Tab-separated table of C-alpha atoms and ligand atoms in Angstrom:
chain	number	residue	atom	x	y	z
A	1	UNK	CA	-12.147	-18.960	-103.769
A	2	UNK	CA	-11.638	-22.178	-101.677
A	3	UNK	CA	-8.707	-23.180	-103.287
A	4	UNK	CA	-7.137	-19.775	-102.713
A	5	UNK	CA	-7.945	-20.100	-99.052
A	6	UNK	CA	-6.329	-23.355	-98.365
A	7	UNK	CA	-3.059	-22.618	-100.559
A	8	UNK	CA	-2.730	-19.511	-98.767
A	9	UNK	CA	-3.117	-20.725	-95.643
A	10	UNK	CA	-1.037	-23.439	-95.925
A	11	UNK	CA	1.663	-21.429	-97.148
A	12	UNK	CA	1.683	-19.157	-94.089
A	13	UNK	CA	1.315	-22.101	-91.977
A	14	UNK	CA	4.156	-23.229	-93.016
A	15	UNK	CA	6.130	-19.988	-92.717
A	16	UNK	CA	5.404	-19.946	-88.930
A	17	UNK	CA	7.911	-17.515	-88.397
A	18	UNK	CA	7.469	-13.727	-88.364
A	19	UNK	CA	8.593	-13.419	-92.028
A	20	UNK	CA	4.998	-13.102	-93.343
A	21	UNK	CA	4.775	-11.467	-96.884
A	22	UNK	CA	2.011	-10.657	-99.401
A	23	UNK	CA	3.036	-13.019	-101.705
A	24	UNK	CA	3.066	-15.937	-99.214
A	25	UNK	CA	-0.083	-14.692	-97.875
A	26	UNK	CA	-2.279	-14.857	-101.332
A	27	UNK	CA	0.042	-16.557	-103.405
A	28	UNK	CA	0.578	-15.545	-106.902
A	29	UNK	CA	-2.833	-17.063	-108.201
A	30	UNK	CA	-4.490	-15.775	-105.036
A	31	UNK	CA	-4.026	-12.231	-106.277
A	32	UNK	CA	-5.937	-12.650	-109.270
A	33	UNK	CA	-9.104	-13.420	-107.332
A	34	UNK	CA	-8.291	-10.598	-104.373
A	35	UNK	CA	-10.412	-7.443	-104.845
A	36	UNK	CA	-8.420	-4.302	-104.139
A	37	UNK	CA	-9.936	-3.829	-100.698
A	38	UNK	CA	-8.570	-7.469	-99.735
A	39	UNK	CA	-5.263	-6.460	-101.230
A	40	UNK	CA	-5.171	-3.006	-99.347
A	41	UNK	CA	-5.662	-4.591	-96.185
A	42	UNK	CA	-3.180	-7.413	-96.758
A	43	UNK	CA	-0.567	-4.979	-98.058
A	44	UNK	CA	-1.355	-2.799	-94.714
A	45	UNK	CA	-0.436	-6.449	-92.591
A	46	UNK	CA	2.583	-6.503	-94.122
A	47	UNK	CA	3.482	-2.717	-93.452
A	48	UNK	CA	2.316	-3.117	-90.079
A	49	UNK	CA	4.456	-6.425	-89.431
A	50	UNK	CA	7.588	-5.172	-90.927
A	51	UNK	CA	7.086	-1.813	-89.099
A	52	UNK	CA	6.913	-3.945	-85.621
A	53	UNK	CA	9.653	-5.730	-86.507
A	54	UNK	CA	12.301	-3.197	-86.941
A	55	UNK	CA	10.858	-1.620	-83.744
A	56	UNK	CA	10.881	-4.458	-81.842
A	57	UNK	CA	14.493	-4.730	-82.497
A	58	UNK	CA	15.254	-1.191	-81.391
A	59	UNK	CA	13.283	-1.714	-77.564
A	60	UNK	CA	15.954	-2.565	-75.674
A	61	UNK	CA	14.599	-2.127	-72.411
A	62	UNK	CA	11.733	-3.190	-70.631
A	63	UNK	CA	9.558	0.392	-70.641
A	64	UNK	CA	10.434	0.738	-75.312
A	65	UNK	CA	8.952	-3.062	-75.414
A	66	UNK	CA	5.969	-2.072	-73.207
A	67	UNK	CA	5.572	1.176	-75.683
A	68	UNK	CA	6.155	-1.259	-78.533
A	69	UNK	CA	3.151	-3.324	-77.773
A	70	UNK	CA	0.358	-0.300	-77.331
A	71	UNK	CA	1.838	1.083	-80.632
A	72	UNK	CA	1.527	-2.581	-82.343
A	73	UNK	CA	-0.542	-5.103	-80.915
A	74	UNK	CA	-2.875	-3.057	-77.678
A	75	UNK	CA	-6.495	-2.639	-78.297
A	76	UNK	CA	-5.643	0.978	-79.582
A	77	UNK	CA	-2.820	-0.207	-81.459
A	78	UNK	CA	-2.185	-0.625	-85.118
A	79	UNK	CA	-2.904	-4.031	-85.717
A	80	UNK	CA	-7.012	-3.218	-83.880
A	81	UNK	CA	-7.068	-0.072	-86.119
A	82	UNK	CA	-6.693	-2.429	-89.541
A	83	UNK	CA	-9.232	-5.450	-88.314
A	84	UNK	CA	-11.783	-2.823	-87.883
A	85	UNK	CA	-12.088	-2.310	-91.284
A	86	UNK	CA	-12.489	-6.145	-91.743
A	87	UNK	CA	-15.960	-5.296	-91.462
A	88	UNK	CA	-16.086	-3.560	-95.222
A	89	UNK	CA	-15.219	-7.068	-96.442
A	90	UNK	CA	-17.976	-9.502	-97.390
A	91	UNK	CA	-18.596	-12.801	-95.357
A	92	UNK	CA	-16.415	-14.741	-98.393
A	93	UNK	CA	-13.753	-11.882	-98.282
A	94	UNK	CA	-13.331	-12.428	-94.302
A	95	UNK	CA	-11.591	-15.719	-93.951
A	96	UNK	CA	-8.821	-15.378	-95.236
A	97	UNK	CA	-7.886	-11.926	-94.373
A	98	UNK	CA	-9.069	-12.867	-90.947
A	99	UNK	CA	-6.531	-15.766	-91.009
A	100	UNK	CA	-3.135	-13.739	-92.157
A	101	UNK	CA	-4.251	-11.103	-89.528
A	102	UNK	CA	-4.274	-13.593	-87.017
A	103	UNK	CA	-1.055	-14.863	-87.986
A	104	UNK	CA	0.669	-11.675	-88.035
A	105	UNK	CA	-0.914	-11.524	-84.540
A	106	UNK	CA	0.829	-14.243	-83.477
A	107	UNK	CA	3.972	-14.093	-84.974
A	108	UNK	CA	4.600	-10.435	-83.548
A	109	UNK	CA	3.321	-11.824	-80.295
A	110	UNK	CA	6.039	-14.412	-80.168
A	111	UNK	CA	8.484	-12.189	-81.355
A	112	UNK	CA	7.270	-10.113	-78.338
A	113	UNK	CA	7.595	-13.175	-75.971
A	114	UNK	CA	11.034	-14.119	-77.098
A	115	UNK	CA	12.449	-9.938	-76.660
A	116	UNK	CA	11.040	-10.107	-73.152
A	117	UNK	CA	12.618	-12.870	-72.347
A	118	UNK	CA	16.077	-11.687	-73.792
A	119	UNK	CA	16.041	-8.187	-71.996
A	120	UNK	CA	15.375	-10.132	-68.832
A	121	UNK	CA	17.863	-12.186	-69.583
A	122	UNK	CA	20.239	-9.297	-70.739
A	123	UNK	CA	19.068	-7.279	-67.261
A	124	UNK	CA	19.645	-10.350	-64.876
A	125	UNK	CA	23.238	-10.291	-66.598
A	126	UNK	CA	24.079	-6.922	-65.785
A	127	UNK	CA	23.066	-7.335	-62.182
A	128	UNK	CA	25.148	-9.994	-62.072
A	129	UNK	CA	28.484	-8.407	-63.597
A	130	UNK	CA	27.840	-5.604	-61.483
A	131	UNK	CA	27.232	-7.175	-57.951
A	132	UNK	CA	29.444	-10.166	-58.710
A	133	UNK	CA	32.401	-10.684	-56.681
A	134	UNK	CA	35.893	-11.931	-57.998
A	135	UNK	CA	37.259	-14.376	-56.214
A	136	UNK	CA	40.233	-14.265	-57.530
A	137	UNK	CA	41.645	-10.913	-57.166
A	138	UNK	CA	43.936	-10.472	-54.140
A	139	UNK	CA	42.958	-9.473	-50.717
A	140	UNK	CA	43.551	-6.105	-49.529
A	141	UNK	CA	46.608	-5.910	-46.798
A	142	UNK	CA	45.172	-5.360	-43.060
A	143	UNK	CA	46.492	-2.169	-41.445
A	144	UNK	CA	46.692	-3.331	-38.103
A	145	UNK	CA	46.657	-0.521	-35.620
A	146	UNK	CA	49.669	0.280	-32.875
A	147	UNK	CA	49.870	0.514	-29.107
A	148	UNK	CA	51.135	3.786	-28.566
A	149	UNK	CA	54.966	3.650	-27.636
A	150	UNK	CA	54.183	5.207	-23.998
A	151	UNK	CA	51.757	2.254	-23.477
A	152	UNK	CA	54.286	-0.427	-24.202
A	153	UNK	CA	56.784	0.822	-22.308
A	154	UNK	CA	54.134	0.984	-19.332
A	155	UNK	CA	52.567	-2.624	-19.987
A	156	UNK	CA	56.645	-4.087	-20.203
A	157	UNK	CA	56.930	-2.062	-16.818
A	158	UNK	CA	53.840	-3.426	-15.314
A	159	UNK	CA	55.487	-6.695	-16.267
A	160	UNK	CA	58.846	-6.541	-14.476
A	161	UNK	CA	57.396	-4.900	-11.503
A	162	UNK	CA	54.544	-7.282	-10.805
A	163	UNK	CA	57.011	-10.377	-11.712
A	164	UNK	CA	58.450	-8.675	-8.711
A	165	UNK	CA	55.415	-8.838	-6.393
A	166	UNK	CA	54.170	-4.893	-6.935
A	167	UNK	CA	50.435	-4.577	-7.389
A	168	UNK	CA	49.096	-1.986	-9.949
A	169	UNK	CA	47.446	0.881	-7.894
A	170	UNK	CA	45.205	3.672	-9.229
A	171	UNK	CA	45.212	6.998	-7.802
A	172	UNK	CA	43.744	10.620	-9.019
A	173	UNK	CA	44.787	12.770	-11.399
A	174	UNK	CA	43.064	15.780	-9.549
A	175	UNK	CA	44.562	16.483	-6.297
A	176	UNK	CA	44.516	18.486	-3.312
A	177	UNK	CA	47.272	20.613	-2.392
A	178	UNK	CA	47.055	18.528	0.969
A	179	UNK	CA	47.925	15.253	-1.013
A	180	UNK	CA	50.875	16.809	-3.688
A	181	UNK	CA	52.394	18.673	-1.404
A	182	UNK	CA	51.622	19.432	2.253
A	183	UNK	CA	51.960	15.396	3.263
A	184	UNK	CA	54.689	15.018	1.410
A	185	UNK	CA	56.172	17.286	3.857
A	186	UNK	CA	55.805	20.544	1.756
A	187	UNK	CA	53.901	22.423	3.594
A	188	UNK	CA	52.644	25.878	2.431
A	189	UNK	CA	55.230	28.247	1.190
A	190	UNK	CA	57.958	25.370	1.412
A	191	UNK	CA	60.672	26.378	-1.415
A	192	UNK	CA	60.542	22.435	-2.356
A	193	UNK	CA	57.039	23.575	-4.368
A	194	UNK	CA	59.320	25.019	-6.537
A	195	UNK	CA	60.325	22.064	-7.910
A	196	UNK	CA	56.986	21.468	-9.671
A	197	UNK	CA	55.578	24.179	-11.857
A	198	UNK	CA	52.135	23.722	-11.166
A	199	UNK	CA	48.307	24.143	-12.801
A	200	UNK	CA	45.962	24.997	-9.600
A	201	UNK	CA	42.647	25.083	-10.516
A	202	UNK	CA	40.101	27.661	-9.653
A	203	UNK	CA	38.945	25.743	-7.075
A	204	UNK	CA	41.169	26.853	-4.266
A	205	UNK	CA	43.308	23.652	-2.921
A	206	UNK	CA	42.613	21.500	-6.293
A	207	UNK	CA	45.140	20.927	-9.003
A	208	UNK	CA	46.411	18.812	-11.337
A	209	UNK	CA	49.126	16.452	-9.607
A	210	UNK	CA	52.761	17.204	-10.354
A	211	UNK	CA	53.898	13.765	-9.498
A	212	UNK	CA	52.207	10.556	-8.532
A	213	UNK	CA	53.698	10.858	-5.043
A	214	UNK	CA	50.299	11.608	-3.846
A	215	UNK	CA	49.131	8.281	-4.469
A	216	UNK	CA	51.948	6.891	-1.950
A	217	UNK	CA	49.360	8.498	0.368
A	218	UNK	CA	46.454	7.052	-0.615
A	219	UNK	CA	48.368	3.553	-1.022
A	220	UNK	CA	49.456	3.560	2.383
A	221	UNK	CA	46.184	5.113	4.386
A	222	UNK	CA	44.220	2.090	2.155
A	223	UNK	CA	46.717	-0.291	3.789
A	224	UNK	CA	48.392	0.808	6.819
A	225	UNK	CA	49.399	-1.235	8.620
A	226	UNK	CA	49.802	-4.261	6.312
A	227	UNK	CA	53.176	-3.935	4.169
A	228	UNK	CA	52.501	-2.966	0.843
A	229	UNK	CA	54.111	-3.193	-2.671
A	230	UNK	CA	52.394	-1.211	-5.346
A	231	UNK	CA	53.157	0.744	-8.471
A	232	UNK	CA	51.049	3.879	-9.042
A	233	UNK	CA	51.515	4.977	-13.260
A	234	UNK	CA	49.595	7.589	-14.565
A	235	UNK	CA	49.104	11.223	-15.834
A	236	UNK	CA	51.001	14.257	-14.224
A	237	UNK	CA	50.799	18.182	-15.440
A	238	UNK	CA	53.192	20.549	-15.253
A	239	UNK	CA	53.053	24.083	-16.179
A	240	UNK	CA	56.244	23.465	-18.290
A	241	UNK	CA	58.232	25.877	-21.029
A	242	UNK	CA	57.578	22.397	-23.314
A	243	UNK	CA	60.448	21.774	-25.760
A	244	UNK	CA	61.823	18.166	-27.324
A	245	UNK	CA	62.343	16.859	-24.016
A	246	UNK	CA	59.414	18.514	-21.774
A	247	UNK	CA	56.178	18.313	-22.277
A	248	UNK	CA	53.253	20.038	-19.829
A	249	UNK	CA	51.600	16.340	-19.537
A	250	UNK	CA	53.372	12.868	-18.799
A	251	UNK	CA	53.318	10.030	-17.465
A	252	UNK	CA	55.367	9.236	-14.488
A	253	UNK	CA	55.391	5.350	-12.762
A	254	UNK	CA	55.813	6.090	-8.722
A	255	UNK	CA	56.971	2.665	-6.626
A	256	UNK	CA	56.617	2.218	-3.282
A	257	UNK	CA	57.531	-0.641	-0.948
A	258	UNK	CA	56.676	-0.346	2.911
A	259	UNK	CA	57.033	-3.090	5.084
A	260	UNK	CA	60.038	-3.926	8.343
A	261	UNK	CA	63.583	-4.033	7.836
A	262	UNK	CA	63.426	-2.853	3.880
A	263	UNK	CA	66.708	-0.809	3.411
A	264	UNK	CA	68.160	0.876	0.821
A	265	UNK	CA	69.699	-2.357	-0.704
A	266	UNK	CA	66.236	-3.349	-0.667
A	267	UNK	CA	65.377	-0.052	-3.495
A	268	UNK	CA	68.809	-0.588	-5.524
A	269	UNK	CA	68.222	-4.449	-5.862
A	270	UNK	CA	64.633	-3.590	-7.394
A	271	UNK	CA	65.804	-0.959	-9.614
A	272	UNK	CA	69.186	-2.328	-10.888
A	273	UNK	CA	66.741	-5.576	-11.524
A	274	UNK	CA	64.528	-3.282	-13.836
A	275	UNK	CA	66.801	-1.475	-15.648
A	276	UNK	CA	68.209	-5.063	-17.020
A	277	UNK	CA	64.873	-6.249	-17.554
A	278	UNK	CA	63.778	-3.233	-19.291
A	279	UNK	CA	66.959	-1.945	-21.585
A	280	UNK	CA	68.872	-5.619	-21.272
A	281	UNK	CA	71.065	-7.385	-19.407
A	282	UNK	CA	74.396	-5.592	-17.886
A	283	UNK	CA	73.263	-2.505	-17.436
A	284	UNK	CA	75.694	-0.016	-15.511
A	285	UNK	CA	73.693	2.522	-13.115
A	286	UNK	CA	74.730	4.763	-10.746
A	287	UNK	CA	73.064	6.267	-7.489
A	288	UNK	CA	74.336	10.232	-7.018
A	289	UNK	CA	72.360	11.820	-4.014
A	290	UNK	CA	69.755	14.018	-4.515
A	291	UNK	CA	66.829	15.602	-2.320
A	292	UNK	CA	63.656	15.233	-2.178
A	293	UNK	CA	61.203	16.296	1.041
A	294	UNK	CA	59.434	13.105	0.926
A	295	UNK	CA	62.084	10.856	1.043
A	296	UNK	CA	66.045	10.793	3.065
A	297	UNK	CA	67.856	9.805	1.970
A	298	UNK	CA	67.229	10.842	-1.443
A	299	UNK	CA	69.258	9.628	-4.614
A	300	UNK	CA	68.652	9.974	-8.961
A	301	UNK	CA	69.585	6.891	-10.681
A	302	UNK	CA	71.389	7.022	-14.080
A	303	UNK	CA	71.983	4.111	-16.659
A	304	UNK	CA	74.694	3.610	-19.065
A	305	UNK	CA	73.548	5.369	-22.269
A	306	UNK	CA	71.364	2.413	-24.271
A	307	UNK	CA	72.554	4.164	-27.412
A	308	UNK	CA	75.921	4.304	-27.426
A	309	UNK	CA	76.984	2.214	-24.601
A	310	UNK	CA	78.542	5.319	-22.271
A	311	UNK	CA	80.603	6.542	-25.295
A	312	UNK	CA	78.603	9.703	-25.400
A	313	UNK	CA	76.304	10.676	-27.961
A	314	UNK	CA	73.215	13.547	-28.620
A	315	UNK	CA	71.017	11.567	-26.628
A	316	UNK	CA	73.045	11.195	-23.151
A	317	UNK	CA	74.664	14.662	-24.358
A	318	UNK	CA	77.807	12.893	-24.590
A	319	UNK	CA	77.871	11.979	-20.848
A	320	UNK	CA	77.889	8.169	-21.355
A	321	UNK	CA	74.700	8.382	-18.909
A	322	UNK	CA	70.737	8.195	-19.157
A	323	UNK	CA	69.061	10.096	-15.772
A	324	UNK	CA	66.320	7.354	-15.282
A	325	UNK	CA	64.769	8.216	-12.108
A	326	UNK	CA	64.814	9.469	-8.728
A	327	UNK	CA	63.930	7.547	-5.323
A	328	UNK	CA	64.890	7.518	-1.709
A	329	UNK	CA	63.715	5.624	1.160
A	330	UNK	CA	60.472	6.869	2.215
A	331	UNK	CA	60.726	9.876	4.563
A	332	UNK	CA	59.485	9.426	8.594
A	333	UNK	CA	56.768	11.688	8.659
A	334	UNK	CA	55.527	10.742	5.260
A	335	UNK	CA	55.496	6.863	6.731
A	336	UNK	CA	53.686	8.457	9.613
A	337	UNK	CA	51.252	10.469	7.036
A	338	UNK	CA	50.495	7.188	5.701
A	339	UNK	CA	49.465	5.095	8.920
A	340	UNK	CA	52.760	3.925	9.386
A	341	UNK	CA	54.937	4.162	12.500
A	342	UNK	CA	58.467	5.138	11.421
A	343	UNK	CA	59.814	3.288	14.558
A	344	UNK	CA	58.379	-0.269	13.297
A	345	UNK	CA	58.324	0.407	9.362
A	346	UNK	CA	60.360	1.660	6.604
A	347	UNK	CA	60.205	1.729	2.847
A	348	UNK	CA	61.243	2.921	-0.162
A	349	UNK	CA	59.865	4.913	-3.221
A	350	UNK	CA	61.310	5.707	-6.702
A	351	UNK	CA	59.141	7.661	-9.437
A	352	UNK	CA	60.505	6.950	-13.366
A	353	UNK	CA	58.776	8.745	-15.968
A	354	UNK	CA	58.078	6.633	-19.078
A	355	UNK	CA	57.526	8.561	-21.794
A	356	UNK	CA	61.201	9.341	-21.325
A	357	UNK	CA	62.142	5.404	-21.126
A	358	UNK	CA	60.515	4.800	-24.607
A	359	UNK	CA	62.518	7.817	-25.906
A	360	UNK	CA	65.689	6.544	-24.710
A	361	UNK	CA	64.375	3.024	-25.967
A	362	UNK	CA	63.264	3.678	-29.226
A	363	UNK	CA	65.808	6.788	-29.779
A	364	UNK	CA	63.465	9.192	-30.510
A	365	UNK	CA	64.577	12.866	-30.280
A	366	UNK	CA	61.631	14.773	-29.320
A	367	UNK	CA	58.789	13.972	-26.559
A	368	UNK	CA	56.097	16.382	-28.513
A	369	UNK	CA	55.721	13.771	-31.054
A	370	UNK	CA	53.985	11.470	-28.315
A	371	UNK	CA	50.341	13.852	-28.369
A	372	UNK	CA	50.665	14.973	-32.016
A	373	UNK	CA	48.898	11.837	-33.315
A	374	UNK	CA	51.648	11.468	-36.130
A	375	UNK	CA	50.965	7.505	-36.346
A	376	UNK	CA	54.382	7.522	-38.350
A	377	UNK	CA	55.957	7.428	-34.870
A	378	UNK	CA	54.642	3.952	-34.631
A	379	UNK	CA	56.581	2.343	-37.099
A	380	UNK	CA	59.852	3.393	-35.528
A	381	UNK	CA	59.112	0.889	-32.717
B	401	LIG	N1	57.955	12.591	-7.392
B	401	LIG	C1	59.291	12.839	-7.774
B	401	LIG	C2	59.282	13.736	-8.998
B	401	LIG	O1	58.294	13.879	-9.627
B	401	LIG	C3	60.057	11.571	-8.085
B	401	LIG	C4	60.239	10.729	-6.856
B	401	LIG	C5	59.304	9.797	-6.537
B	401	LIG	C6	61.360	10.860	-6.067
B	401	LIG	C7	59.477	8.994	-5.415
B	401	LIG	C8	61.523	10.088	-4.933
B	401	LIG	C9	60.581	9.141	-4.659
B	401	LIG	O2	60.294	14.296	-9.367
């Protein structure tokens, strides 16, 4: 059967492609000389190749195409199982069979190549859509975080008093009873105490300062006898009943200026100079006396109401006037408590509380939402 050889093979040469069929394979005259065993076999290649087809178009992913080729074209697969009965065929028989097996072989092995390739392809694509960034959607907005209102009303403090030639002076939050009290001329028992509800601490002569007077002692004993000009801010503690306008921790701002001839023109020049740098220019205060033991004489300061401009209104409870502070010049024996001598020195000290400036400021109505970490109090500043 040469000539059925070479027109059968050059037939399937020709149709390259993975549409093999029977009657490419033998031809029509081909089939005349094929025995039944040659025809079996053939017909089982063409089973086999249409089979792998269809289920190489259904493996989709890497793992189906690798269970795809031990079904099909492994050494246990389907295509090995046929060829082994190749053997039943005589040596004339062989060739030809032998040639349309191998070119099934092929075919389904390029076939094989080219799904590989596209599942990679198809994978790599994925990865791509799903880690891929677009450039062109719009940037989400910043939230940019706050300084609390407290701290910018210290830091524009800091600013007016040091344009003024005050340093910025640290001093304890724990205290002795020696320190808040007994040189401040409140010594033991002194009624003046009453003036501060205080936390003690179960250490006997501790607490938590009241005020930040104390530090006027520890200012002065660092310096004495140089003249000094500090500002002492910080944390106080009071054993308050806390409502919108008292809270049991604050922050208080204590001045003190010590030096010769400072007078009490010296301490209203300083503050009238702050309260128009802090609430604006053409501020009205007033000085009424006041006492207290660490200072004579002693006075409070008021401010025209920032809100309504001394008409009266919630917030100056319709008085026209803001309390602000309260200062005095510095008291003899304090000077002398210090490292001072009273008959060469003098000095004065205010103490402001801040929280309550950036209330006044800002017009909010209640000090307890400073520590309740309501950030919506931010964005009334
Ligand atoms: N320490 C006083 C208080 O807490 C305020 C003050 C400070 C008064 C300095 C006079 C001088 O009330």
């Amino acid at each position: 059967m040469p000539g059925c050889g070479a027109c059968a093979s050059g037939d399937a040469t020709a149709d390259s492609q993975i549409s093999f069929s029977l009657a490419t394979a033998g031809g029509k005259k081909g089939l005349i000389h094929m025995n039944i065993m040659q025809q079996d076999i053939l017909q089982q290649l063409e089973q086999l190749q249409q089979d792998a087809q269809t289920a190489l178009i259904l493996a989709t992913t890497t793992e189906s195409v690798r269970d795809w080729y031990s079904e099909y074209l492994s050494r246990k697969g389907r295509l090995t199982a046929i060829l082994r009965n190749l053997g039943n065929l005589s040596a004339e028989e062989r060739p030809l069979i032998g040639k349309v097996a191998n070119e099934v072989k092929s075919a389904l092995e390029q076939a094989l190549q080219e799904r590989q390739a596209a599942i990679a392809q198809a994978e790599l694509d994925a990865i791509r859509s799903a880690e891929s960034v677009d450039i062109t959607l719009p940037g989400r907005p910043q939230n940019l975080g706050k300084l609390h209102i407290t701290t910018r009303a210290l830091r524009d403090i800091y600013a007016i008093f040091t344009a003024m030639g005050f340093q910025i002076y640290d001093s304890p939050e724990v205290e002795t009873d020696e320190y808040n009290f007994q040189l401040l001329n409140m010594p033991e028992g002194h009624p003046a105490r009453d003036m501060w509800d205080t936390f003690y601490t179960t250490t006997p002569g501790l607490l938590l300062r009241t005020h930040t007077s104390p530090g006027q002692i520890h200012a002065m004993r660092e310096y004495a006898p140089e003249p000094i000009r500090v500002i002492l801010p910080g944390k106080c503690y009071r054993y308050e009943a806390v409502d919108a306008s008292h809270e049991s921790m604050f922050y208080q701002v204590e001045g003190l200026a010590v030096g010769k001839h400072i007078t009490f023109s010296d301490l209203k020049g300083v503050l009238i100079n702050f309260a128009n740098q802090m609430y604006g220019e053409g501020r009205k205060a007033r000085f009424r006396k006041s006492y207290f033991p660490f200072t004579e004489p002693s006075v409070e300061m008021d401010i025209d109401c920032v809100l309504c401009g001394g008409k009266g209104c919630p917030v100056c409870k319709y008085t026209g006037w803001l309390e602000m502070l309260g200062a005095g010049m510095v008291n003899p024996h304090v000077l002398q408590n210090g490292g001072y001598d009273p008959a060469e020195f003098s000095g004065f000290a205010f103490g402001l509380g801040p929280d309550r400036i950036a209330l006044q400021k800002y017009g909010i109505d209640d000090i307890r939402y400073f520590f309740t970490n309501d950030a919506r109090l931010l964005d009334r500043v």
